[in-house]
Coordinates of C-alpha atoms in Angstrom, one line a residue:
X77 CA 0.2 -10.3 -28.7
X78 CA 1.7 -9.1 -25.4
X79 CA 5.3 -9.6 -24.4
X80 CA 4.3 -12.5 -22.2
X81 CA 2.3 -14.0 -25.1
X82 CA 5.4 -13.7 -27.3
X83 CA 7.5 -15.5 -24.7
X84 CA 5.0 -18.2 -24.1
X85 CA 4.8 -18.8 -27.9
X86 CA 8.6 -19.2 -28.0
X87 CA 8.3 -21.6 -25.0
X88 CA 5.8 -23.8 -26.9
X89 CA 7.9 -23.6 -30.1
X90 CA 10.9 -25.2 -28.4
X91 CA 9.2 -28.6 -28.4
X92 CA 9.3 -28.6 -32.2
X93 CA 13.1 -28.8 -32.2
X94 CA 15.7 -31.5 -31.4
X95 CA 18.6 -30.5 -29.2
X96 CA 20.8 -30.6 -32.3
X97 CA 18.5 -28.3 -34.1
X98 CA 18.5 -25.8 -31.2
X99 CA 22.3 -25.6 -31.3
X100 CA 22.7 -25.8 -35.1
X101 CA 24.8 -23.0 -36.6
X102 CA 24.2 -23.0 -40.4
X103 CA 27.2 -20.8 -41.3
X104 CA 29.7 -18.6 -39.5
X105 CA 28.2 -15.3 -38.3
X106 CA 24.7 -16.8 -38.2
X107 CA 23.1 -17.6 -34.8
X108 CA 21.6 -20.9 -33.8
X109 CA 18.0 -20.9 -32.5
X110 CA 19.5 -21.4 -29.0
X111 CA 21.6 -18.2 -29.4
X112 CA 18.5 -16.3 -30.6
X113 CA 16.6 -17.4 -27.5
X114 CA 19.5 -16.5 -25.3
X115 CA 19.7 -13.1 -26.8
X116 CA 15.9 -12.5 -26.4
X117 CA 16.1 -13.5 -22.7
X118 CA 19.2 -11.4 -21.9
X119 CA 17.8 -8.3 -23.6
X120 CA 14.4 -8.7 -21.9
X121 CA 16.0 -8.9 -18.5
X122 CA 18.1 -5.8 -19.3
X123 CA 14.9 -4.0 -20.2
X124 CA 13.2 -5.2 -17.0
X125 CA 16.2 -3.9 -15.1
X126 CA 15.5 -0.5 -16.6
X127 CA 11.9 -0.8 -15.5
X128 CA 13.2 -1.2 -12.0
X129 CA 15.6 1.7 -12.5
X130 CA 12.7 4.0 -13.5
X131 CA 10.7 2.8 -10.5
X132 CA 13.5 3.7 -8.1
X133 CA 14.1 7.2 -9.5
X134 CA 12.9 10.2 -7.4
X135 CA 13.2 12.9 -10.0
X136 CA 11.4 13.5 -13.3
X137 CA 13.0 14.1 -16.7
X138 CA 11.4 16.0 -19.6
X139 CA 13.9 14.5 -22.0
X140 CA 12.3 12.4 -24.8
X141 CA 13.0 9.8 -27.4
X142 CA 15.3 10.1 -30.3
X143 CA 13.7 10.4 -33.8
X144 CA 14.3 6.7 -34.3
X145 CA 12.8 6.0 -30.9
X146 CA 9.7 8.1 -31.7
X147 CA 9.2 6.2 -34.9
X148 CA 9.8 2.8 -33.3
X149 CA 7.0 3.5 -30.7
X150 CA 4.7 5.1 -33.3
X151 CA 5.0 1.9 -35.4
X152 CA 4.9 -0.3 -32.3
X153 CA 7.5 -2.4 -33.9
X154 CA 11.2 -2.6 -34.9
X155 CA 11.7 -2.0 -38.6
X156 CA 11.7 -5.2 -40.8
X157 CA 15.5 -5.1 -41.2
X158 CA 18.4 -7.0 -39.8
X159 CA 20.1 -4.9 -37.1
X160 CA 23.7 -5.5 -36.4
X161 CA 25.3 -3.9 -33.4
X162 CA 28.9 -2.7 -33.5
X163 CA 31.4 -5.6 -32.9
X164 CA 32.2 -4.5 -29.4
X165 CA 28.5 -4.8 -28.5
X166 CA 27.9 -7.9 -30.6
X167 CA 29.5 -10.9 -28.8
X168 CA 27.7 -14.1 -29.9
X169 CA 25.0 -15.2 -27.4
X170 CA 25.4 -18.4 -25.5
X171 CA 24.7 -21.6 -27.4
X172 CA 25.0 -24.2 -24.5
X173 CA 21.5 -24.1 -22.9
X174 CA 19.4 -27.2 -23.4
X175 CA 15.8 -27.0 -24.4
X176 CA 14.7 -27.6 -20.8
X177 CA 17.0 -24.8 -19.5
X178 CA 15.7 -22.4 -22.2
X179 CA 12.2 -23.2 -21.2
X180 CA 13.0 -22.7 -17.5
X181 CA 14.6 -19.3 -18.3
X182 CA 11.5 -18.3 -20.3
X183 CA 9.2 -19.1 -17.4
X184 CA 11.4 -17.2 -15.0
X185 CA 11.2 -14.2 -17.3
X186 CA 7.5 -14.5 -17.7
X187 CA 7.1 -14.5 -13.9
X188 CA 9.3 -11.4 -13.6
X189 CA 7.2 -9.7 -16.3
X190 CA 4.0 -10.6 -14.5
X191 CA 5.4 -9.2 -11.3
X192 CA 6.3 -5.9 -12.9
X193 CA 3.1 -5.7 -14.9
X194 CA 1.2 -5.3 -11.6
X195 CA 3.4 -2.3 -10.7
X196 CA 3.7 -0.4 -14.0
X197 CA 0.7 1.8 -13.4
X198 CA 2.2 3.1 -10.2
X199 CA 5.5 4.3 -11.7
X200 CA 5.5 7.9 -12.7
X201 CA 5.7 8.2 -16.5
X202 CA 8.2 11.1 -16.2
X203 CA 10.8 8.8 -14.4
X204 CA 12.9 7.8 -17.3
X205 CA 16.2 6.2 -18.1
X206 CA 18.2 6.5 -21.3
X207 CA 18.4 3.9 -24.1
X208 CA 21.4 4.3 -26.3
X209 CA 19.5 4.3 -29.5
X210 CA 15.9 5.3 -28.6
X211 CA 16.4 8.1 -26.1
X212 CA 14.7 8.5 -22.7
X213 CA 12.1 5.8 -22.0
X214 CA 9.8 5.4 -19.0
X215 CA 9.0 2.1 -17.2
X216 CA 6.0 1.4 -19.4
X217 CA 8.0 2.0 -22.6
X218 CA 10.9 -0.3 -21.4
X219 CA 8.3 -3.0 -20.6
X220 CA 6.6 -2.5 -24.0
X221 CA 10.0 -2.8 -25.7
X222 CA 10.3 -6.4 -24.6
X223 CA 7.3 -7.4 -26.8
X224 CA 8.6 -5.3 -29.7
X225 CA 12.1 -6.7 -29.5
X226 CA 10.9 -10.3 -29.1
X227 CA 8.5 -10.0 -32.0
X228 CA 11.3 -8.5 -34.1
X229 CA 13.2 -11.8 -33.7
X230 CA 10.2 -13.9 -35.1
X231 CA 11.4 -13.2 -38.6
X232 CA 14.9 -14.4 -37.7
X233 CA 13.4 -17.5 -36.2
X234 CA 11.6 -18.3 -39.5
X235 CA 14.9 -17.9 -41.4
X236 CA 16.8 -20.1 -38.9
X237 CA 14.1 -22.8 -39.2
X238 CA 14.5 -23.0 -43.0
X239 CA 18.1 -24.2 -42.6
X240 CA 17.7 -26.7 -39.8
X241 CA 19.0 -30.2 -40.3
X242 CA 16.4 -33.0 -40.2

């Protein structure tokens, strides 16, 4: 499943939920489905910004990934664990978007990904920018990270679905 496929799957899944279910927070500290969607969208756009950053660089770097980044890309997946960022980086995502707004944002993201996918092969693989946890990534790796990050949240989505009100 590509990153675009993952996002289109999430798009289709939105029709399964009522507006109340999208915004339902089962307990303090647990996100709603809407917050999970918002997080996925924001992070994907951040990663695409880094694709653009790599495309605009004029110098190469030989720096590589961290050991965690190497393992992440070797596995082609995030580890099957919950990852909590430090509190200063962990503000709750927005929970106000309607189903229609989330769908619109997903389609806008898919369009942006399609546009970049046409250019990825022309970006030098030694043009890299630094990810705080994974090390130095090139444009293709930042793009691939969108799919890996989105897929990682599929487990969370299943957990959130189990506590939705009827």
